[in-house]
PDB file of C-alpha atoms in Angstrom:
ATOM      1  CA  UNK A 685      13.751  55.107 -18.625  1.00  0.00           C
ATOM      2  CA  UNK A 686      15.125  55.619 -15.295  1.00  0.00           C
ATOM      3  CA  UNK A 687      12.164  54.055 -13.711  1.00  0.00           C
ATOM      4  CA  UNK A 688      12.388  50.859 -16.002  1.00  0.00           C
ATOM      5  CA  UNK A 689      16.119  50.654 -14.794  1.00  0.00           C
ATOM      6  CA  UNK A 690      14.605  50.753 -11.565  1.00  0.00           C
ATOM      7  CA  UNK A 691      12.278  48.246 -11.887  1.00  0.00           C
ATOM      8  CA  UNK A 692      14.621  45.780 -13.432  1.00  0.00           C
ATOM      9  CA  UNK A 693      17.104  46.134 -10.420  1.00  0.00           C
ATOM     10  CA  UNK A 694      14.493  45.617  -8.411  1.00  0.00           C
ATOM     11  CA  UNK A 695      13.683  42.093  -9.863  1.00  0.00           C
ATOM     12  CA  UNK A 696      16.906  40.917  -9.765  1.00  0.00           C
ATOM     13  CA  UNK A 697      17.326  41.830  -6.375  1.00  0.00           C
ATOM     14  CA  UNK A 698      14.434  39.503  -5.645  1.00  0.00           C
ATOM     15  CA  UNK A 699      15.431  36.752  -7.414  1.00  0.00           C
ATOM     16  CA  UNK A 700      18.994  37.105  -5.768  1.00  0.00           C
ATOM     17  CA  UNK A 701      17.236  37.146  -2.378  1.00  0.00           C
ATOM     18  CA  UNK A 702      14.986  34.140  -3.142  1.00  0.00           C
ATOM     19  CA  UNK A 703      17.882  32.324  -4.607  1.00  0.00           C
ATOM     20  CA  UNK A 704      20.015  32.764  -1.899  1.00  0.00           C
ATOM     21  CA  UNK A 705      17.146  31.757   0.963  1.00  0.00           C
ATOM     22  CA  UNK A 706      16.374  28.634   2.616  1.00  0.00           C
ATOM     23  CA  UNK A 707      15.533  25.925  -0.166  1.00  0.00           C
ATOM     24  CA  UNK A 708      11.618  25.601   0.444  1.00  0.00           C
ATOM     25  CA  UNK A 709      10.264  22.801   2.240  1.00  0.00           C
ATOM     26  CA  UNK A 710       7.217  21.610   0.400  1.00  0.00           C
ATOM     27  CA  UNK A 711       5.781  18.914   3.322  1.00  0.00           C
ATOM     28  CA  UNK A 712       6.503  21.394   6.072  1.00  0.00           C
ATOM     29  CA  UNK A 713       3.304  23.214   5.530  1.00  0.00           C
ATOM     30  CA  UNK A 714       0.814  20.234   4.953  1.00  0.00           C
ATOM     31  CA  UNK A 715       2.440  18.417   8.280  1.00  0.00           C
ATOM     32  CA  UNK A 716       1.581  21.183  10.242  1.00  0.00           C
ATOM     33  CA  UNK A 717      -1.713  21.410   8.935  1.00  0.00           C
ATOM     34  CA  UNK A 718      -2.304  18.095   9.590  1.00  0.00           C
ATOM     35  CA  UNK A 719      -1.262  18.527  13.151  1.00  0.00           C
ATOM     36  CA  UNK A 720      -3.412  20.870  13.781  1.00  0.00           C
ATOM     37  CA  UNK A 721      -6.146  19.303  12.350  1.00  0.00           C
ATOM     38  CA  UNK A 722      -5.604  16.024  14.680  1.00  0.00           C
ATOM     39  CA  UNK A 723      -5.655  18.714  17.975  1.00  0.00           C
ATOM     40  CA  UNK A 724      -9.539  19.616  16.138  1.00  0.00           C
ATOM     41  CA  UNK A 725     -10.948  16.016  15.615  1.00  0.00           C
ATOM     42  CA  UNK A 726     -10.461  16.859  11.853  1.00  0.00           C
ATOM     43  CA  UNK A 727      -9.519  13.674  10.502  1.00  0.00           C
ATOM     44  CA  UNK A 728     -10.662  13.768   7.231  1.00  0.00           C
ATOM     45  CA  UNK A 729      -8.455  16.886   6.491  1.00  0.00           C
ATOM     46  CA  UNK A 730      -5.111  15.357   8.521  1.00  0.00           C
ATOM     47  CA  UNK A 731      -5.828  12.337   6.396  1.00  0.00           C
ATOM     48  CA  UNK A 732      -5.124  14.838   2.518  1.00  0.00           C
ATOM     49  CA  UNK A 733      -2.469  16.875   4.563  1.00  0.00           C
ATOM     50  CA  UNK A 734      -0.866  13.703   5.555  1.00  0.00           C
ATOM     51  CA  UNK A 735      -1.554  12.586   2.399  1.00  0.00           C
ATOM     52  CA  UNK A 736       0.524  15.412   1.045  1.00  0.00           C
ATOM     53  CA  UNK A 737       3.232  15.326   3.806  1.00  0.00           C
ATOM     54  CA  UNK A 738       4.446  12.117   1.983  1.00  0.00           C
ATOM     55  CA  UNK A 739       4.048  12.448  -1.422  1.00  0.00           C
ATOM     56  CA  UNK A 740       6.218  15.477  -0.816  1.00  0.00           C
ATOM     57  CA  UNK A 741       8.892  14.175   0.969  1.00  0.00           C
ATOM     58  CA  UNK A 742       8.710  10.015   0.822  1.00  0.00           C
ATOM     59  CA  UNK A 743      11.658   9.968   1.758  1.00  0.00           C
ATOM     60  CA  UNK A 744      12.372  12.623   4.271  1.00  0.00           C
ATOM     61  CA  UNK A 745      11.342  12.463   8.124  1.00  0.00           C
ATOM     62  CA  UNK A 746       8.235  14.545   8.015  1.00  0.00           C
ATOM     63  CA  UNK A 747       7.602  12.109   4.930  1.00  0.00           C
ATOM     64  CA  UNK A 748       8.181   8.481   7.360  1.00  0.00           C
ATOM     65  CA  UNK A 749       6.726  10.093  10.714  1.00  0.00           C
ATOM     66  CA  UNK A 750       3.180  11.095   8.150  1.00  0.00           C
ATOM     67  CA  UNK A 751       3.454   7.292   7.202  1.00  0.00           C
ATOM     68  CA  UNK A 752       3.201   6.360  10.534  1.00  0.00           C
ATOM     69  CA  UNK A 753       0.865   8.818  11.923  1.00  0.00           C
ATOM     70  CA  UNK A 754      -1.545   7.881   8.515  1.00  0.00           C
ATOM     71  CA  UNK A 755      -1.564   4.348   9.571  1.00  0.00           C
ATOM     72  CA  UNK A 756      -2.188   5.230  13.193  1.00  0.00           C
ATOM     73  CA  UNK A 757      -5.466   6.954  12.146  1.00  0.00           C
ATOM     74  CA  UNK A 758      -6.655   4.884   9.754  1.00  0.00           C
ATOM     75  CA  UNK A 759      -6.651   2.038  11.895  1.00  0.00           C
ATOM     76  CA  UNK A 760      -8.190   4.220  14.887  1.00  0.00           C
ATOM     77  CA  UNK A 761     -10.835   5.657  12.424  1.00  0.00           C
ATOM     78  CA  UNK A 762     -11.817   2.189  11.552  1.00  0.00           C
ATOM     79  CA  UNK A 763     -12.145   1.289  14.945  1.00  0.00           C
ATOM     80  CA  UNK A 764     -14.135   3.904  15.481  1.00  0.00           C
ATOM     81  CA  UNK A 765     -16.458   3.002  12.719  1.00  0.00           C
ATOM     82  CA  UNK A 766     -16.646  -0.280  13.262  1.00  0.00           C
ATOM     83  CA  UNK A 767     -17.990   0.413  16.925  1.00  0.00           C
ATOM     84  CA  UNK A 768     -20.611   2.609  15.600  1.00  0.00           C
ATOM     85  CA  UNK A 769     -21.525  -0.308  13.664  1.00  0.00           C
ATOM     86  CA  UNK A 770     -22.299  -2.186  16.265  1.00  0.00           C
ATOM     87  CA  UNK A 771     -23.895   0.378  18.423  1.00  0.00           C
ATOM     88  CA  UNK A 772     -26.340   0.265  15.279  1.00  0.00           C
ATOM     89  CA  UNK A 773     -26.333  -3.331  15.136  1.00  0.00           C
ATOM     90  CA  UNK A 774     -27.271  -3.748  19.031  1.00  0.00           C
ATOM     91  CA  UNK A 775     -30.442  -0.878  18.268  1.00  0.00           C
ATOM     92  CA  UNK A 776     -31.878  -1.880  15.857  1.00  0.00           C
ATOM     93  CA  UNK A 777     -33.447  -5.077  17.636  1.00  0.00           C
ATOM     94  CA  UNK A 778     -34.599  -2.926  20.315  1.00  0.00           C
ATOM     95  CA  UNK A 779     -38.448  -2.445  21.112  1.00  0.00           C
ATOM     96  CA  UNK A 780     -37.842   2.044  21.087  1.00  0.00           C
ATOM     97  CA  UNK A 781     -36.385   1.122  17.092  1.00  0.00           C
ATOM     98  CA  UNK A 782     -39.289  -0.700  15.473  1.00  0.00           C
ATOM     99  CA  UNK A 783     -40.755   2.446  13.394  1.00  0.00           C
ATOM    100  CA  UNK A 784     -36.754   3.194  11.913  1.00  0.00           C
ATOM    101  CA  UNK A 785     -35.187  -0.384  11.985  1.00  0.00           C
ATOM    102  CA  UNK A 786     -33.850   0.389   8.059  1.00  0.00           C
ATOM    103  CA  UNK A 787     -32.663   3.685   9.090  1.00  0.00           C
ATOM    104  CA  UNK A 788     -30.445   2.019  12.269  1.00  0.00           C
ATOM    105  CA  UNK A 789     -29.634  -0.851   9.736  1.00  0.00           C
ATOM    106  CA  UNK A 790     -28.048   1.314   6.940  1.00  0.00           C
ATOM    107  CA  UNK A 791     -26.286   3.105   8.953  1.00  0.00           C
ATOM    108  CA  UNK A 792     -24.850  -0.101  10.657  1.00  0.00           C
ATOM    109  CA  UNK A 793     -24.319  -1.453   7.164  1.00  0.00           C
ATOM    110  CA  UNK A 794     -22.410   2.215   5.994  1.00  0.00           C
ATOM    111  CA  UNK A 795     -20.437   2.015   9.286  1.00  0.00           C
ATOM    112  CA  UNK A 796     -19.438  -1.511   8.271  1.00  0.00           C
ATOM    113  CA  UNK A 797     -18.563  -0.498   4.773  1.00  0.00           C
ATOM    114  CA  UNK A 798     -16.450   2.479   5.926  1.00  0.00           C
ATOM    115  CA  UNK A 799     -14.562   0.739   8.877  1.00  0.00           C
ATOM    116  CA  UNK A 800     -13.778  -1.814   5.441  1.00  0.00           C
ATOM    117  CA  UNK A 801     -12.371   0.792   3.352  1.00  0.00           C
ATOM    118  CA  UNK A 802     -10.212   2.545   6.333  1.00  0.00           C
ATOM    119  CA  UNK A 803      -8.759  -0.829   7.331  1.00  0.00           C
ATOM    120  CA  UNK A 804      -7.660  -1.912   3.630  1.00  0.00           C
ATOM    121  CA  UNK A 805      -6.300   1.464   2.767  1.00  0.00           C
ATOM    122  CA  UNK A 806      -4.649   0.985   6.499  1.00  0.00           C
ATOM    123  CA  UNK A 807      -2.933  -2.429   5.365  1.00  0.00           C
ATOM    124  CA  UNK A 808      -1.982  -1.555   2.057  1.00  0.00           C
ATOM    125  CA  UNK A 809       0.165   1.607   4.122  1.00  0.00           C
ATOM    126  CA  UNK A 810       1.808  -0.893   5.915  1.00  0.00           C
ATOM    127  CA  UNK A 811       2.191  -3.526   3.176  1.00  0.00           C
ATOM    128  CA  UNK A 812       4.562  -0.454   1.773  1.00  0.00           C
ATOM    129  CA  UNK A 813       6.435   0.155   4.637  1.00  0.00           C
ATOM    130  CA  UNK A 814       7.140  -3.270   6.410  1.00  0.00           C
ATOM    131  CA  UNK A 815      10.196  -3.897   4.145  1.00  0.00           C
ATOM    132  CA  UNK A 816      11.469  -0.542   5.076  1.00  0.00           C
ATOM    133  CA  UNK A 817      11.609  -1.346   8.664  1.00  0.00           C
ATOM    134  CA  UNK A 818      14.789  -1.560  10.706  1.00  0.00           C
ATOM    135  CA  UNK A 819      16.182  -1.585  14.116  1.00  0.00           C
ATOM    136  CA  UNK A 820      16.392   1.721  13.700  1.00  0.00           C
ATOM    137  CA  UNK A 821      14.163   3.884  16.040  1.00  0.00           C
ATOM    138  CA  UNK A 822      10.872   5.430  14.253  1.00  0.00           C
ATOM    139  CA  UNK A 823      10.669   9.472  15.434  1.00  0.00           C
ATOM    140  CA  UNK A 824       7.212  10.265  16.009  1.00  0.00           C
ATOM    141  CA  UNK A 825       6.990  14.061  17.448  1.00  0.00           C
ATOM    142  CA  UNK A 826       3.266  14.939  18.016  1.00  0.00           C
ATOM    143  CA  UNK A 827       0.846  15.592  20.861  1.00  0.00           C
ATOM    144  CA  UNK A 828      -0.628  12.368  22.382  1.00  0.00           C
ATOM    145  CA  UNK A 829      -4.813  12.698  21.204  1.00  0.00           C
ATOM    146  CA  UNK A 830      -6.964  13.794  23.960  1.00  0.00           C
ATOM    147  CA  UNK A 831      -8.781  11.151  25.507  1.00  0.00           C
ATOM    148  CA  UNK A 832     -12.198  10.538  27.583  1.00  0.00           C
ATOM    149  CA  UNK A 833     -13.166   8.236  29.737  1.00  0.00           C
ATOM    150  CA  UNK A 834     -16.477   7.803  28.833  1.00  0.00           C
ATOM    151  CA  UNK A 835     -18.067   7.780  25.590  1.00  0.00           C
ATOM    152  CA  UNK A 836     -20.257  10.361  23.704  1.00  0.00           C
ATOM    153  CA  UNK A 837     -24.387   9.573  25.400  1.00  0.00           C
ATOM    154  CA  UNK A 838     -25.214   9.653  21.894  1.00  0.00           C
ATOM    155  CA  UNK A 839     -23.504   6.105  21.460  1.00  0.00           C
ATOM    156  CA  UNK A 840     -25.747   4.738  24.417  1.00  0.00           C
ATOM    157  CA  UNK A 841     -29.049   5.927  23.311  1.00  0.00           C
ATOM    158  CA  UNK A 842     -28.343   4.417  19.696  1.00  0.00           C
ATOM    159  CA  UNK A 843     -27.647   1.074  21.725  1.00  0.00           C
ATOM    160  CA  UNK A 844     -31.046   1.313  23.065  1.00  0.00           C
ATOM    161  CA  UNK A 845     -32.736   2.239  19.499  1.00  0.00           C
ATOM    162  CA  UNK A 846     -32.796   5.560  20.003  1.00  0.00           C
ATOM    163  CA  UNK A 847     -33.069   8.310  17.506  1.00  0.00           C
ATOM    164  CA  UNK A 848     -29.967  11.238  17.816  1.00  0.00           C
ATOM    165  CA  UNK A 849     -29.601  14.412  16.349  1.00  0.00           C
ATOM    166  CA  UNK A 850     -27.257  14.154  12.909  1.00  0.00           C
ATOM    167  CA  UNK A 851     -24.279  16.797  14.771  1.00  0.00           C
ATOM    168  CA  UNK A 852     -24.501  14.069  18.071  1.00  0.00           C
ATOM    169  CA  UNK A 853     -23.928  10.902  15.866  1.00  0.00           C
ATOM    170  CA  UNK A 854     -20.625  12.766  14.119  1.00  0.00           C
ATOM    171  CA  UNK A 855     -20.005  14.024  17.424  1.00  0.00           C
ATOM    172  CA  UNK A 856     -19.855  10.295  18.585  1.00  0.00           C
ATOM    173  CA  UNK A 857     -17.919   9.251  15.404  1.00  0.00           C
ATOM    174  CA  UNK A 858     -15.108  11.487  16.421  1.00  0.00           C
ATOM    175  CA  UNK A 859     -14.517  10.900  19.833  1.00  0.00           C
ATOM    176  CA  UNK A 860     -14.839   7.428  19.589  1.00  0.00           C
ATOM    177  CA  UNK A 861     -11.805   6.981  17.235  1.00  0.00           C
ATOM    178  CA  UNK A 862     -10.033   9.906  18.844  1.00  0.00           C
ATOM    179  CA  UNK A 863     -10.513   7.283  21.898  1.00  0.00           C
ATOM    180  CA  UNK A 864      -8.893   4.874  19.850  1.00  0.00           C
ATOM    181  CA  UNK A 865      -6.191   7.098  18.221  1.00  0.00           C
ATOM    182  CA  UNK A 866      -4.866   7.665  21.728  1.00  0.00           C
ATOM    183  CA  UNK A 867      -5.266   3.519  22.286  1.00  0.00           C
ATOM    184  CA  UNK A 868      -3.591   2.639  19.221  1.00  0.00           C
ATOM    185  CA  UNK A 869      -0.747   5.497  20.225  1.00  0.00           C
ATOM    186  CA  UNK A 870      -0.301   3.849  23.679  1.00  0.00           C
ATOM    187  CA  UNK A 871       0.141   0.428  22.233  1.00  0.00           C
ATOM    188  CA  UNK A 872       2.869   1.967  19.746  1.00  0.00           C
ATOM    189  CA  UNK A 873       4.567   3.647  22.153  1.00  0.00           C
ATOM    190  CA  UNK A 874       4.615   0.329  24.432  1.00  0.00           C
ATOM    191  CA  UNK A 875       2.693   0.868  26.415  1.00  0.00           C
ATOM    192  CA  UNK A 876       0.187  -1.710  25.945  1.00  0.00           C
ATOM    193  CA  UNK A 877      -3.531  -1.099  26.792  1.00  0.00           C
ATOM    194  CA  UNK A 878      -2.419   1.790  29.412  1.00  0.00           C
ATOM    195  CA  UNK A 879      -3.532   5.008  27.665  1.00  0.00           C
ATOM    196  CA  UNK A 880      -2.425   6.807  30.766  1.00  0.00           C
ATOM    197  CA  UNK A 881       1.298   5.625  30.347  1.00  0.00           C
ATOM    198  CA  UNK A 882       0.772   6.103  26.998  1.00  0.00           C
ATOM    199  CA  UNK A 883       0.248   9.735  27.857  1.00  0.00           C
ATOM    200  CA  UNK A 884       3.045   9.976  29.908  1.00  0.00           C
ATOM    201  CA  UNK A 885       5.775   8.862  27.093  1.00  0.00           C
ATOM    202  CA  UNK A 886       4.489  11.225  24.993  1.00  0.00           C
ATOM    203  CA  UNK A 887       4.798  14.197  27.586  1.00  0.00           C
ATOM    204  CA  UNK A 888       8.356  13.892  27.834  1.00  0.00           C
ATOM    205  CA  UNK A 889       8.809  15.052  24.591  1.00  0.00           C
ATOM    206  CA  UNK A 890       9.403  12.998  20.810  1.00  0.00           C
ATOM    207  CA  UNK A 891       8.589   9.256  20.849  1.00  0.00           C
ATOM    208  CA  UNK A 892      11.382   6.882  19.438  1.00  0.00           C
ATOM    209  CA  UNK A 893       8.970   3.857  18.326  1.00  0.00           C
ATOM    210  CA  UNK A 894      10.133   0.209  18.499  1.00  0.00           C
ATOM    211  CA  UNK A 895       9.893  -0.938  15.084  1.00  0.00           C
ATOM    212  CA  UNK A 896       8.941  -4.762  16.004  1.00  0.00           C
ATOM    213  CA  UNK A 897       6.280  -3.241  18.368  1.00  0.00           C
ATOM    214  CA  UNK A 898       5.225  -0.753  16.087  1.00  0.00           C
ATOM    215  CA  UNK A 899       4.881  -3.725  13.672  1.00  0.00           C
ATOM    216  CA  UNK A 900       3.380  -6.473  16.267  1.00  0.00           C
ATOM    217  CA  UNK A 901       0.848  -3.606  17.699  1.00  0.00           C
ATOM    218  CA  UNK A 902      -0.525  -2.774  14.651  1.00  0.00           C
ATOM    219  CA  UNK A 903      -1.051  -6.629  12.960  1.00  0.00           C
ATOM    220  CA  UNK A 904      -2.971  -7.473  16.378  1.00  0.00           C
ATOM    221  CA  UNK A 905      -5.359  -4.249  15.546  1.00  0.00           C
ATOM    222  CA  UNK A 906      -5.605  -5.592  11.798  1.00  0.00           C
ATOM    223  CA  UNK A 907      -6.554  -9.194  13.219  1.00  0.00           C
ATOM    224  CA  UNK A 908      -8.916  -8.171  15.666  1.00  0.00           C
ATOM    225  CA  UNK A 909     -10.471  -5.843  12.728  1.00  0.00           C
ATOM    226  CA  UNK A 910     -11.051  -8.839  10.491  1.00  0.00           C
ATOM    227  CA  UNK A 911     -14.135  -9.521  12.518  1.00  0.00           C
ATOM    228  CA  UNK A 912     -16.058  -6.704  10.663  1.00  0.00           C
ATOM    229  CA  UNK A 913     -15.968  -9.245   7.523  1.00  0.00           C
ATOM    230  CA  UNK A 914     -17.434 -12.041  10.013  1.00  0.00           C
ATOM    231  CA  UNK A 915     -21.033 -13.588   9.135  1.00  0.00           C
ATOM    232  CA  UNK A 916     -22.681 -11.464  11.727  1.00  0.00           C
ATOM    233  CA  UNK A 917     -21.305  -8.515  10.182  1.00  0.00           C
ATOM    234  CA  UNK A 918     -20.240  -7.864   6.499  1.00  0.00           C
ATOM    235  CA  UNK A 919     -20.312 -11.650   5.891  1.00  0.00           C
ATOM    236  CA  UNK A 920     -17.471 -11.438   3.353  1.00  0.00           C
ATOM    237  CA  UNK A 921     -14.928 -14.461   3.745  1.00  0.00           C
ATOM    238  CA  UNK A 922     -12.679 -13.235   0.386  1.00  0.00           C
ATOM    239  CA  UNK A 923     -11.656  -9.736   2.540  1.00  0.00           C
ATOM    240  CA  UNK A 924     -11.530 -11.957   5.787  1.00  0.00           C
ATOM    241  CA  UNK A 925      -9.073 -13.761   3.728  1.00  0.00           C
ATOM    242  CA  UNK A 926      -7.379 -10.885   2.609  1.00  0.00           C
ATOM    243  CA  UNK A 927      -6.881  -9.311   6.067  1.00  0.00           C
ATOM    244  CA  UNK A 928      -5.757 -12.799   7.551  1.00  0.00           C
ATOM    245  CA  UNK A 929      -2.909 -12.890   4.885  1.00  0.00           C
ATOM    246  CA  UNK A 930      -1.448  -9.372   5.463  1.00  0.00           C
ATOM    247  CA  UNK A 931      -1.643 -10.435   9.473  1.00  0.00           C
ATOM    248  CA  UNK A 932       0.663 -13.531   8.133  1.00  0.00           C
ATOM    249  CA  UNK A 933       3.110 -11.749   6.160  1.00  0.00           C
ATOM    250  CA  UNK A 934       3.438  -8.352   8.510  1.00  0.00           C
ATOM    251  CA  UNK A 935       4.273 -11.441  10.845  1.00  0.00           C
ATOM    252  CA  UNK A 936       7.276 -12.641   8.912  1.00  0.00           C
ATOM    253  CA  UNK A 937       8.688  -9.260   8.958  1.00  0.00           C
ATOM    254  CA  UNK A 938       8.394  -9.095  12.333  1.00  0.00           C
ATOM    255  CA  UNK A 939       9.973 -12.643  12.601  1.00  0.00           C
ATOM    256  CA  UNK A 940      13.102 -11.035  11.034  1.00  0.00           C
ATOM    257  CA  UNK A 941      13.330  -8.165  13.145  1.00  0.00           C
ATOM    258  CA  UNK A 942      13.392 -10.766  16.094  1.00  0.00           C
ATOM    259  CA  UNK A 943      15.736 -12.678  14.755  1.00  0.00           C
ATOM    260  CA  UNK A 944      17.692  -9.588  14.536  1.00  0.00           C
ATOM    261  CA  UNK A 945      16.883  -8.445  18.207  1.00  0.00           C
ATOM    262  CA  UNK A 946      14.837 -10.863  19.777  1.00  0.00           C
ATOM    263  CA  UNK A 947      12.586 -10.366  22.466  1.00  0.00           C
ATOM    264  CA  UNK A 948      11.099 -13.417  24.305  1.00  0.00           C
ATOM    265  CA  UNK A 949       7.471 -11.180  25.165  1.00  0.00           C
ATOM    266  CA  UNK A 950       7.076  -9.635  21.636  1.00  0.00           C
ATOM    267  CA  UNK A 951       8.360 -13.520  20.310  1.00  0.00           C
ATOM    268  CA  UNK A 952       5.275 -15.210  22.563  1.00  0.00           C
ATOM    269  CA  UNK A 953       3.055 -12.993  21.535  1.00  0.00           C
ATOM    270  CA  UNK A 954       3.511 -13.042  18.028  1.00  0.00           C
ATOM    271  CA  UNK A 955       3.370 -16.885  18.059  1.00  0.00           C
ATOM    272  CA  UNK A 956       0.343 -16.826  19.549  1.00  0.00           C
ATOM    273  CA  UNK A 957      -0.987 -14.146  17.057  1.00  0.00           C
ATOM    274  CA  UNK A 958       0.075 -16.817  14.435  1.00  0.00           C
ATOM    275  CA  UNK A 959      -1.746 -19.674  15.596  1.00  0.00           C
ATOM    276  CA  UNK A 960      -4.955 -17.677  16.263  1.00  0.00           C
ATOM    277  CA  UNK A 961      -4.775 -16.349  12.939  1.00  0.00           C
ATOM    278  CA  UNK A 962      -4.475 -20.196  11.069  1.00  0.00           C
ATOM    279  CA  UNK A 963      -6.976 -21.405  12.782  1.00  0.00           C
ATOM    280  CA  UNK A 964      -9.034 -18.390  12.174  1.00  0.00           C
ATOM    281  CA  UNK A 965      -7.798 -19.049   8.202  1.00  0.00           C
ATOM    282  CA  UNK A 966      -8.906 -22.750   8.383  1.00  0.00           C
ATOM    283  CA  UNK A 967     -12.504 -21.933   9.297  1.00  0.00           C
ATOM    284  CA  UNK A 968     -12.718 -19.633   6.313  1.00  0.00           C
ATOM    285  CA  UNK A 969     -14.356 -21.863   3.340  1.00  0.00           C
TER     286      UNK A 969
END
């Protein structure tokens, strides 16, 4: 009997102590994870812990700064694709790729495909989040991606219709968009094309992102991204469409935020995105 007593005291004692703790913080964990798993190349797992992060807490600051990091990647990842693609694209008309010309053009074709599906899912992110954005700064506290000058030799010797090893083409995969990550985190950060100054804002500790260059930065990736649905590549007008018409509307939200707090650099250079992109749109049939 006494040891029942016991045992019962016991439990409540727990659930006192758990009651009376630290409310539990269900996106701290997956944010983490995902963090770590950018500092490993591990981009498939940052995407679910991201992925997590927001369903979580949508509305919470690990919740926003996973938004942004999600979109970040996506669009860096389908970079990265897309310039496999064309490594693919360029060796398979070479003389060393004559006996494996349908291996190098399915896996310029799968490239294609997958650069497709991380740019839409990339778009529809921001599609959700553009009428969310404020002057308000955007917090983004993580380490700037590493980033090489020079790209994996594996990429090279597919450009000359070379056969790699399977662990050298994911190899390649990887760096390449962690190239990009840390181009696409630059540009964010405003610091254009410089990845070095990119660097350097992130060193001195969390970023505070510029919502209309956050915003501008990212439509000129989506624009320039819309070639993978060009004739020479995917050959699919209705998605070239599609991307063309989220560049239009992610600039009218940026249009308001100028209004708001102009700028006349970010102003020209959104203009000029906007012409490029109707005449791109009246080409389209």
């Amino acid at each position: 009997m006494d040891l029942r007593k016991s045992a019962l005291v016991l439990l409540v004692c727990l659930f006192v102590l758990a009651c009376s703790g630290e409310p539990s913080k269900p996106a701290a964990l997956p944010f983490t994870a995902a963090k770590e798993n950018l500092a490993t190349l591990d981009y498939e797992a940052a995407l679910k812990n991201l992925d997590k992060t927001i369903k979580a807490a949508p509305d919470e600051p690990d919740g926003k700064e996973a938004v942004v990091i999600r979109i970040a990647l996506l669009t860096s990842m389908a970079q990265g694709s897309r310039e496999m693609a064309q490594a693919y694209g360029v060796g398979v008309k070479q003389p060393a790729a004559r006996n494996q010309s349908g291996a190098f053009t399915r896996m310029r074709s799968d490239y294609f495909g997958i650069s497709r599906v991380r740019l839409m899912n990339a778009m529809e992110a921001v599609l959700a989040q553009r009428a969310k954005l404020s002057d308000a700064p955007m917090p983004l506290n993580i380490k700037f991606p590493d980033f090489s000058g020079a790209e994996h030799a594996a990429l090279e010797k597919i450009r000359h219709g070379m056969a790699v090893q399977e662990s050298d083409r994911y190899r390649a995969e990887l760096e390449t968009s962690r190239n990009h990550l840390a181009r696409v985190m630059a540009a964010l950060a405003g610091a254009g094309d410089d990845v070095h100054k990119g660097h350097a804002v992130f060193e001195k500790g969390a970023v505070q992102l510029d919502s209309r260059v956050y915003l501008l930065e990212l439509t000129a990736a989506f624009y320039k991204l819309g070639e993978i649905f060009d004739a020479k590549a995917l050959d699919d007008p209705r998605y070239l469409r599609t991307t063309f018409e989220v560049v239009q509307g992610n600039l009218d939200a940026l249009d308001k935020l100028l209004a708001a707090r102009p700028d006349k650099d970010l102003e020209t250079r959104s203009k000029k995105l906007r012409a490029d992109c109707e005449k791109a749109l009246k080409k389209i049939t």
